[in-house]
Amino acid sequence: MEKLSKRLWSSFLLLGLMGQFAWTIENMYFNVFLYNTITTDPSYIAAMVAASAIAATLATLFMGSLSDRVGKRKIFISGGYILWGLSTMAFGLISIKNAAAWFPALNAVSTAAMMVVVLDCVMTIFGSTANDAAFNAYVTDTTNEKIRGKVESVLAVLPLVSMLIIFGGFDAMTKQGLWSRFFGIFGAAVTLTGIASIFLIKDSAVKAKNEPFLKNLVAGFRPAAVRENPPLYLTLAAFCLFSIAVQIFFPYLIIYMQHYLMIDNYAIVLGVVLILASLISVIGGRFIDRVGKLNFVLPAAAVMFLGLVLMFFVRGAMFVIAAGTVMMGGYMLVTAALSASIRDYTPKDSVGEFQGIRMIFAVMLPMIIGPSIGAAVIKNSGSTYTDLGVVKSVPTPAIFLAAAAALLLIVIPIFILKRRARHENNLGR
């Protein structure tokens, strides 16, 4: 398989982009929504990110194994996207006023904050079923090692395209407090995509598994699975360390630009960064398969490391654009190389069930550890401001330095992987 059909590319792009709209809103705007309309306590943001990560992992683990067992991806993709969009729209109903009306005996602020956390988990379950479990397995099913680097470099750009569209065309709604309209537009788009996918995609040819469901569910946790697939688990470890570094700063990025850098036109700044970083990712992605995915990871990580260090020092909008482009360009290239490697190493007869294992390393652990480190850095920085008599914490540049330090750890698993590869080549395997 050297080329993909136009229909398959269309399904990748449509489902990938619409899924990234929902994930962008969850990863970047739920935090802002919570911070700006309910509470500025960063502990709630860290709790929300951690809880949704656990929900995402459990949903992906369960639904990925179930999709393997029934030999179907389409029903999970289509049904999941429909419910994913509806749950996103429901966020427009949450406010301190509504919380006070619905639960008059409870503290309105705490209740509203917990409603955001709980609904985020519900929304994440649907999203992880549709995107993390079924769509990711579908991409693996319908591609091979020769083209996965190219496919991943395109898919890796979609989060940036999503952020660019949202920042450029819809961020003004959030500044005006039109959160219900904001959530409604993108929730409806995701739901309509789920309906369209019923007619667009064809189920991949996956043979249903007859083993007991519980056995499939826990297969990836068995020591034997680790012994049989050491490159997969080492690559997952590398992705975990990389994602922890990202999650130290990413949930607080917009808040940092709004309240520390005081950049009023931050949407324009981010838009320019995303366009330039997307170009870097697409151009760089052409070389991933040529030079080798593992050989590509550390140079790409070095680019991201440089960008993080620069972000610690820069202040003005133009300097933020320059540093942010380096940071996000490196981020996209590392994501593409590691994601393609994970697909290559995933056992072909257990693609769905291993999506849950991937989520533990790529999402759950990073989104528990990373934001907690970020919150600790923010609280210990002592940077605050007073709004209507309330002292509020503000993210500081130290989150980028902490992320850079965490990113250095990726060298360890990549070094082991490359040493294993050299050893196997010497043995003539």
PDB file of N, CA and C in Angstrom, residues 28-105:
ATOM      1  N   MET A  28      -7.875  23.278  26.143  1.00  0.00           N
ATOM      2  CA  MET A  28      -7.480  24.675  26.288  1.00  0.00           C
ATOM      3  C   MET A  28      -8.607  25.587  26.764  1.00  0.00           C
ATOM      4  N   TYR A  29      -9.839  25.315  26.361  1.00  0.00           N
ATOM      5  CA  TYR A  29     -10.911  26.256  26.681  1.00  0.00           C
ATOM      6  C   TYR A  29     -11.722  25.883  27.910  1.00  0.00           C
ATOM      7  N   PHE A  30     -11.823  24.608  28.237  1.00  0.00           N
ATOM      8  CA  PHE A  30     -12.481  24.275  29.502  1.00  0.00           C
ATOM      9  C   PHE A  30     -11.711  24.891  30.662  1.00  0.00           C
ATOM     10  N   ASN A  31     -10.377  24.903  30.550  1.00  0.00           N
ATOM     11  CA  ASN A  31      -9.551  25.521  31.585  1.00  0.00           C
ATOM     12  C   ASN A  31      -9.843  27.016  31.703  1.00  0.00           C
ATOM     13  N   VAL A  32      -9.916  27.678  30.544  1.00  0.00           N
ATOM     14  CA  VAL A  32     -10.197  29.117  30.531  1.00  0.00           C
ATOM     15  C   VAL A  32     -11.616  29.389  31.018  1.00  0.00           C
ATOM     16  N   PHE A  33     -12.565  28.572  30.579  1.00  0.00           N
ATOM     17  CA  PHE A  33     -13.959  28.685  31.022  1.00  0.00           C
ATOM     18  C   PHE A  33     -14.050  28.565  32.541  1.00  0.00           C
ATOM     19  N   LEU A  34     -13.381  27.574  33.091  1.00  0.00           N
ATOM     20  CA  LEU A  34     -13.375  27.365  34.539  1.00  0.00           C
ATOM     21  C   LEU A  34     -12.698  28.528  35.257  1.00  0.00           C
ATOM     22  N   TYR A  35     -11.566  28.978  34.728  1.00  0.00           N
ATOM     23  CA  TYR A  35     -10.778  30.049  35.354  1.00  0.00           C
ATOM     24  C   TYR A  35     -11.505  31.389  35.297  1.00  0.00           C
ATOM     25  N   ASN A  36     -12.080  31.714  34.139  1.00  0.00           N
ATOM     26  CA  ASN A  36     -12.666  33.043  33.945  1.00  0.00           C
ATOM     27  C   ASN A  36     -14.087  33.185  34.471  1.00  0.00           C
ATOM     28  N   THR A  37     -14.846  32.088  34.546  1.00  0.00           N
ATOM     29  CA  THR A  37     -16.262  32.209  34.920  1.00  0.00           C
ATOM     30  C   THR A  37     -16.618  31.579  36.259  1.00  0.00           C
ATOM     31  N   ILE A  38     -15.734  30.714  36.792  1.00  0.00           N
ATOM     32  CA  ILE A  38     -16.110  30.003  38.018  1.00  0.00           C
ATOM     33  C   ILE A  38     -15.091  30.185  39.138  1.00  0.00           C
ATOM     34  N   THR A  39     -13.836  29.756  38.952  1.00  0.00           N
ATOM     35  CA  THR A  39     -12.826  29.882  40.003  1.00  0.00           C
ATOM     36  C   THR A  39     -11.435  29.948  39.390  1.00  0.00           C
ATOM     37  N   THR A  40     -10.540  30.713  40.032  1.00  0.00           N
ATOM     38  CA  THR A  40      -9.163  30.831  39.548  1.00  0.00           C
ATOM     39  C   THR A  40      -8.211  29.884  40.266  1.00  0.00           C
ATOM     40  N   ASP A  41      -8.722  29.039  41.121  1.00  0.00           N
ATOM     41  CA  ASP A  41      -7.883  28.078  41.840  1.00  0.00           C
ATOM     42  C   ASP A  41      -7.323  27.054  40.847  1.00  0.00           C
ATOM     43  N   PRO A  42      -5.983  27.024  40.623  1.00  0.00           N
ATOM     44  CA  PRO A  42      -5.423  26.090  39.638  1.00  0.00           C
ATOM     45  C   PRO A  42      -5.589  24.625  40.029  1.00  0.00           C
ATOM     46  N   SER A  43      -5.911  24.366  41.292  1.00  0.00           N
ATOM     47  CA  SER A  43      -6.105  22.981  41.731  1.00  0.00           C
ATOM     48  C   SER A  43      -7.292  22.337  41.018  1.00  0.00           C
ATOM     49  N   TYR A  44      -8.333  23.138  40.735  1.00  0.00           N
ATOM     50  CA  TYR A  44      -9.487  22.593  40.014  1.00  0.00           C
ATOM     51  C   TYR A  44      -9.107  22.222  38.578  1.00  0.00           C
ATOM     52  N   ILE A  45      -8.251  23.041  37.967  1.00  0.00           N
ATOM     53  CA  ILE A  45      -7.799  22.726  36.613  1.00  0.00           C
ATOM     54  C   ILE A  45      -7.004  21.430  36.619  1.00  0.00           C
ATOM     55  N   ALA A  46      -6.079  21.307  37.574  1.00  0.00           N
ATOM     56  CA  ALA A  46      -5.282  20.084  37.668  1.00  0.00           C
ATOM     57  C   ALA A  46      -6.170  18.867  37.920  1.00  0.00           C
ATOM     58  N   ALA A  47      -7.176  19.026  38.792  1.00  0.00           N
ATOM     59  CA  ALA A  47      -8.094  17.918  39.095  1.00  0.00           C
ATOM     60  C   ALA A  47      -8.912  17.540  37.869  1.00  0.00           C
ATOM     61  N   MET A  48      -9.366  18.541  37.124  1.00  0.00           N
ATOM     62  CA  MET A  48     -10.158  18.278  35.929  1.00  0.00           C
ATOM     63  C   MET A  48      -9.337  17.537  34.881  1.00  0.00           C
ATOM     64  N   VAL A  49      -8.117  17.996  34.665  1.00  0.00           N
ATOM     65  CA  VAL A  49      -7.256  17.355  33.677  1.00  0.00           C
ATOM     66  C   VAL A  49      -6.960  15.911  34.076  1.00  0.00           C
ATOM     67  N   ALA A  50      -6.660  15.697  35.362  1.00  0.00           N
ATOM     68  CA  ALA A  50      -6.342  14.348  35.835  1.00  0.00           C
ATOM     69  C   ALA A  50      -7.555  13.424  35.736  1.00  0.00           C
ATOM     70  N   ALA A  51      -8.717  13.908  36.176  1.00  0.00           N
ATOM     71  CA  ALA A  51      -9.928  13.077  36.149  1.00  0.00           C
ATOM     72  C   ALA A  51     -10.318  12.709  34.722  1.00  0.00           C
ATOM     73  N   SER A  52     -10.229  13.667  33.814  1.00  0.00           N
ATOM     74  CA  SER A  52     -10.591  13.376  32.423  1.00  0.00           C
ATOM     75  C   SER A  52      -9.591  12.422  31.783  1.00  0.00           C
ATOM     76  N   ALA A  53      -8.324  12.508  32.207  1.00  0.00           N
ATOM     77  CA  ALA A  53      -7.311  11.593  31.676  1.00  0.00           C
ATOM     78  C   ALA A  53      -7.598  10.159  32.098  1.00  0.00           C
ATOM     79  N   ILE A  54      -8.001   9.981  33.349  1.00  0.00           N
ATOM     80  CA  ILE A  54      -8.351   8.642  33.834  1.00  0.00           C
ATOM     81  C   ILE A  54      -9.578   8.120  33.087  1.00  0.00           C
ATOM     82  N   ALA A  55     -10.586   8.984  32.922  1.00  0.00           N
ATOM     83  CA  ALA A  55     -11.793   8.590  32.186  1.00  0.00           C
ATOM     84  C   ALA A  55     -11.457   8.214  30.746  1.00  0.00           C
ATOM     85  N   ALA A  56     -10.579   8.996  30.120  1.00  0.00           N
ATOM     86  CA  ALA A  56     -10.186   8.725  28.738  1.00  0.00           C
ATOM     87  C   ALA A  56      -9.490   7.372  28.616  1.00  0.00           C
ATOM     88  N   THR A  57      -8.611   7.095  29.561  1.00  0.00           N
ATOM     89  CA  THR A  57      -7.851   5.847  29.506  1.00  0.00           C
ATOM     90  C   THR A  57      -8.751   4.636  29.701  1.00  0.00           C
ATOM     91  N   LEU A  58      -9.624   4.699  30.695  1.00  0.00           N
ATOM     92  CA  LEU A  58     -10.523   3.573  30.955  1.00  0.00           C
ATOM     93  C   LEU A  58     -11.469   3.339  29.781  1.00  0.00           C
ATOM     94  N   ALA A  59     -11.994   4.436  29.213  1.00  0.00           N
ATOM     95  CA  ALA A  59     -12.900   4.305  28.067  1.00  0.00           C
ATOM     96  C   ALA A  59     -12.183   3.700  26.867  1.00  0.00           C
ATOM     97  N   THR A  60     -10.970   4.177  26.599  1.00  0.00           N
ATOM     98  CA  THR A  60     -10.214   3.664  25.458  1.00  0.00           C
ATOM     99  C   THR A  60      -9.844   2.203  25.652  1.00  0.00           C
ATOM    100  N   LEU A  61      -9.426   1.871  26.865  1.00  0.00           N
ATOM    101  CA  LEU A  61      -9.057   0.486  27.166  1.00  0.00           C
ATOM    102  C   LEU A  61     -10.242  -0.454  26.958  1.00  0.00           C
ATOM    103  N   PHE A  62     -11.395  -0.073  27.501  1.00  0.00           N
ATOM    104  CA  PHE A  62     -12.585  -0.920  27.419  1.00  0.00           C
ATOM    105  C   PHE A  62     -13.135  -0.968  25.998  1.00  0.00           C
ATOM    106  N   MET A  63     -13.336   0.203  25.396  1.00  0.00           N
ATOM    107  CA  MET A  63     -13.961   0.252  24.072  1.00  0.00           C
ATOM    108  C   MET A  63     -13.025  -0.243  22.973  1.00  0.00           C
ATOM    109  N   GLY A  64     -11.717  -0.010  23.139  1.00  0.00           N
ATOM    110  CA  GLY A  64     -10.773  -0.537  22.160  1.00  0.00           C
ATOM    111  C   GLY A  64     -10.792  -2.055  22.131  1.00  0.00           C
ATOM    112  N   SER A  65     -10.802  -2.661  23.313  1.00  0.00           N
ATOM    113  CA  SER A  65     -10.882  -4.121  23.395  1.00  0.00           C
ATOM    114  C   SER A  65     -12.214  -4.631  22.852  1.00  0.00           C
ATOM    115  N   LEU A  66     -13.293  -3.894  23.149  1.00  0.00           N
ATOM    116  CA  LEU A  66     -14.609  -4.299  22.655  1.00  0.00           C
ATOM    117  C   LEU A  66     -14.671  -4.231  21.131  1.00  0.00           C
ATOM    118  N   SER A  67     -14.062  -3.188  20.544  1.00  0.00           N
ATOM    119  CA  SER A  67     -14.075  -3.072  19.082  1.00  0.00           C
ATOM    120  C   SER A  67     -13.269  -4.191  18.434  1.00  0.00           C
ATOM    121  N   ASP A  68     -12.194  -4.634  19.099  1.00  0.00           N
ATOM    122  CA  ASP A  68     -11.453  -5.799  18.608  1.00  0.00           C
ATOM    123  C   ASP A  68     -12.316  -7.055  18.669  1.00  0.00           C
ATOM    124  N   ARG A  69     -13.037  -7.193  19.767  1.00  0.00           N
ATOM    125  CA  ARG A  69     -13.828  -8.411  19.975  1.00  0.00           C
ATOM    126  C   ARG A  69     -14.944  -8.544  18.936  1.00  0.00           C
ATOM    127  N   VAL A  70     -15.615  -7.426  18.629  1.00  0.00           N
ATOM    128  CA  VAL A  70     -16.715  -7.491  17.661  1.00  0.00           C
ATOM    129  C   VAL A  70     -16.231  -7.312  16.223  1.00  0.00           C
ATOM    130  N   GLY A  71     -14.961  -6.903  16.056  1.00  0.00           N
ATOM    131  CA  GLY A  71     -14.421  -6.721  14.718  1.00  0.00           C
ATOM    132  C   GLY A  71     -15.009  -5.540  13.981  1.00  0.00           C
ATOM    133  N   LYS A  72     -15.402  -4.499  14.722  1.00  0.00           N
ATOM    134  CA  LYS A  72     -16.015  -3.313  14.124  1.00  0.00           C
ATOM    135  C   LYS A  72     -15.354  -2.045  14.665  1.00  0.00           C
ATOM    136  N   ARG A  73     -15.199  -1.045  13.816  1.00  0.00           N
ATOM    137  CA  ARG A  73     -14.729   0.279  14.244  1.00  0.00           C
ATOM    138  C   ARG A  73     -15.809   1.344  14.001  1.00  0.00           C
ATOM    139  N   LYS A  74     -16.542   1.186  12.899  1.00  0.00           N
ATOM    140  CA  LYS A  74     -17.452   2.231  12.425  1.00  0.00           C
ATOM    141  C   LYS A  74     -18.511   2.604  13.449  1.00  0.00           C
ATOM    142  N   ILE A  75     -19.139   1.619  14.073  1.00  0.00           N
ATOM    143  CA  ILE A  75     -20.222   1.915  15.016  1.00  0.00           C
ATOM    144  C   ILE A  75     -19.713   2.719  16.212  1.00  0.00           C
ATOM    145  N   PHE A  76     -18.476   2.452  16.629  1.00  0.00           N
ATOM    146  CA  PHE A  76     -17.898   3.187  17.751  1.00  0.00           C
ATOM    147  C   PHE A  76     -17.519   4.606  17.335  1.00  0.00           C
ATOM    148  N   ILE A  77     -17.040   4.745  16.099  1.00  0.00           N
ATOM    149  CA  ILE A  77     -16.687   6.077  15.598  1.00  0.00           C
ATOM    150  C   ILE A  77     -17.938   6.935  15.435  1.00  0.00           C
ATOM    151  N   SER A  78     -18.908   6.440  14.694  1.00  0.00           N
ATOM    152  CA  SER A  78     -20.104   7.230  14.385  1.00  0.00           C
ATOM    153  C   SER A  78     -20.920   7.540  15.633  1.00  0.00           C
ATOM    154  N   GLY A  79     -21.241   6.516  16.416  1.00  0.00           N
ATOM    155  CA  GLY A  79     -22.012   6.742  17.637  1.00  0.00           C
ATOM    156  C   GLY A  79     -21.277   7.597  18.638  1.00  0.00           C
ATOM    157  N   GLY A  80     -19.966   7.381  18.745  1.00  0.00           N
ATOM    158  CA  GLY A  80     -19.171   8.162  19.685  1.00  0.00           C
ATOM    159  C   GLY A  80     -19.123   9.632  19.334  1.00  0.00           C
ATOM    160  N   TYR A  81     -18.933   9.948  18.046  1.00  0.00           N
ATOM    161  CA  TYR A  81     -18.883  11.356  17.629  1.00  0.00           C
ATOM    162  C   TYR A  81     -20.217  12.057  17.879  1.00  0.00           C
ATOM    163  N   ILE A  82     -21.309  11.366  17.632  1.00  0.00           N
ATOM    164  CA  ILE A  82     -22.627  11.974  17.853  1.00  0.00           C
ATOM    165  C   ILE A  82     -22.802  12.362  19.321  1.00  0.00           C
ATOM    166  N   LEU A  83     -22.505  11.445  20.232  1.00  0.00           N
ATOM    167  CA  LEU A  83     -22.650  11.714  21.669  1.00  0.00           C
ATOM    168  C   LEU A  83     -21.584  12.683  22.169  1.00  0.00           C
ATOM    169  N   TRP A  84     -20.418  12.643  21.569  1.00  0.00           N
ATOM    170  CA  TRP A  84     -19.326  13.558  21.927  1.00  0.00           C
ATOM    171  C   TRP A  84     -19.755  14.999  21.703  1.00  0.00           C
ATOM    172  N   GLY A  85     -20.363  15.251  20.558  1.00  0.00           N
ATOM    173  CA  GLY A  85     -20.817  16.605  20.259  1.00  0.00           C
ATOM    174  C   GLY A  85     -21.921  17.072  21.184  1.00  0.00           C
ATOM    175  N   LEU A  86     -22.869  16.187  21.480  1.00  0.00           N
ATOM    176  CA  LEU A  86     -23.976  16.557  22.369  1.00  0.00           C
ATOM    177  C   LEU A  86     -23.472  16.903  23.768  1.00  0.00           C
ATOM    178  N   SER A  87     -22.513  16.141  24.276  1.00  0.00           N
ATOM    179  CA  SER A  87     -21.987  16.422  25.613  1.00  0.00           C
ATOM    180  C   SER A  87     -21.169  17.708  25.633  1.00  0.00           C
ATOM    181  N   THR A  88     -20.529  18.043  24.516  1.00  0.00           N
ATOM    182  CA  THR A  88     -19.804  19.321  24.429  1.00  0.00           C
ATOM    183  C   THR A  88     -20.779  20.491  24.503  1.00  0.00           C
ATOM    184  N   MET A  89     -21.903  20.382  23.816  1.00  0.00           N
ATOM    185  CA  MET A  89     -22.918  21.441  23.860  1.00  0.00           C
ATOM    186  C   MET A  89     -23.443  21.657  25.276  1.00  0.00           C
ATOM    187  N   ALA A  90     -23.492  20.601  26.075  1.00  0.00           N
ATOM    188  CA  ALA A  90     -24.059  20.685  27.425  1.00  0.00           C
ATOM    189  C   ALA A  90     -23.267  21.604  28.348  1.00  0.00           C
ATOM    190  N   PHE A  91     -22.004  21.894  28.017  1.00  0.00           N
ATOM    191  CA  PHE A  91     -21.215  22.792  28.863  1.00  0.00           C
ATOM    192  C   PHE A  91     -21.797  24.202  28.907  1.00  0.00           C
ATOM    193  N   GLY A  92     -22.547  24.563  27.883  1.00  0.00           N
ATOM    194  CA  GLY A  92     -23.167  25.880  27.872  1.00  0.00           C
ATOM    195  C   GLY A  92     -24.196  26.075  28.965  1.00  0.00           C
ATOM    196  N   LEU A  93     -24.600  24.994  29.627  1.00  0.00           N
ATOM    197  CA  LEU A  93     -25.596  25.083  30.700  1.00  0.00           C
ATOM    198  C   LEU A  93     -24.969  25.334  32.068  1.00  0.00           C
ATOM    199  N   ILE A  94     -23.648  25.197  32.175  1.00  0.00           N
ATOM    200  CA  ILE A  94     -22.995  25.298  33.482  1.00  0.00           C
ATOM    201  C   ILE A  94     -22.638  26.749  33.801  1.00  0.00           C
ATOM    202  N   SER A  95     -23.047  27.198  34.979  1.00  0.00           N
ATOM    203  CA  SER A  95     -22.691  28.524  35.489  1.00  0.00           C
ATOM    204  C   SER A  95     -22.885  28.519  36.996  1.00  0.00           C
ATOM    205  N   ILE A  96     -22.299  29.500  37.666  1.00  0.00           N
ATOM    206  CA  ILE A  96     -22.492  29.618  39.116  1.00  0.00           C
ATOM    207  C   ILE A  96     -23.965  29.854  39.429  1.00  0.00           C
ATOM    208  N   LYS A  97     -24.612  30.663  38.593  1.00  0.00           N
ATOM    209  CA  LYS A  97     -26.035  30.957  38.793  1.00  0.00           C
ATOM    210  C   LYS A  97     -26.871  29.685  38.707  1.00  0.00           C
ATOM    211  N   ASN A  98     -26.626  28.874  37.690  1.00  0.00           N
ATOM    212  CA  ASN A  98     -27.391  27.635  37.543  1.00  0.00           C
ATOM    213  C   ASN A  98     -27.071  26.644  38.652  1.00  0.00           C
ATOM    214  N   ALA A  99     -25.812  26.592  39.060  1.00  0.00           N
ATOM    215  CA  ALA A  99     -25.435  25.690  40.150  1.00  0.00           C
ATOM    216  C   ALA A  99     -26.159  26.066  41.436  1.00  0.00           C
ATOM    217  N   ALA A 100     -26.261  27.383  41.693  1.00  0.00           N
ATOM    218  CA  ALA A 100     -26.969  27.848  42.894  1.00  0.00           C
ATOM    219  C   ALA A 100     -28.454  27.504  42.828  1.00  0.00           C
ATOM    220  N   ALA A 101     -29.026  27.572  41.622  1.00  0.00           N
ATOM    221  CA  ALA A 101     -30.448  27.260  41.466  1.00  0.00           C
ATOM    222  C   ALA A 101     -30.719  25.760  41.572  1.00  0.00           C
ATOM    223  N   TRP A 102     -29.826  24.958  41.008  1.00  0.00           N
ATOM    224  CA  TRP A 102     -30.033  23.512  41.003  1.00  0.00           C
ATOM    225  C   TRP A 102     -29.675  22.858  42.341  1.00  0.00           C
ATOM    226  N   PHE A 103     -28.654  23.412  43.027  1.00  0.00           N
ATOM    227  CA  PHE A 103     -28.190  22.831  44.296  1.00  0.00           C
ATOM    228  C   PHE A 103     -28.072  23.938  45.350  1.00  0.00           C
ATOM    229  N   PRO A 104     -29.204  24.484  45.810  1.00  0.00           N
ATOM    230  CA  PRO A 104     -29.185  25.652  46.705  1.00  0.00           C
ATOM    231  C   PRO A 104     -28.511  25.391  48.048  1.00  0.00           C
ATOM    232  N   ALA A 105     -28.429  24.155  48.481  1.00  0.00           N
ATOM    233  CA  ALA A 105     -27.830  23.857  49.784  1.00  0.00           C
ATOM    234  C   ALA A 105     -26.307  23.775  49.729  1.00  0.00           C
TER     235      ALA A 105
END
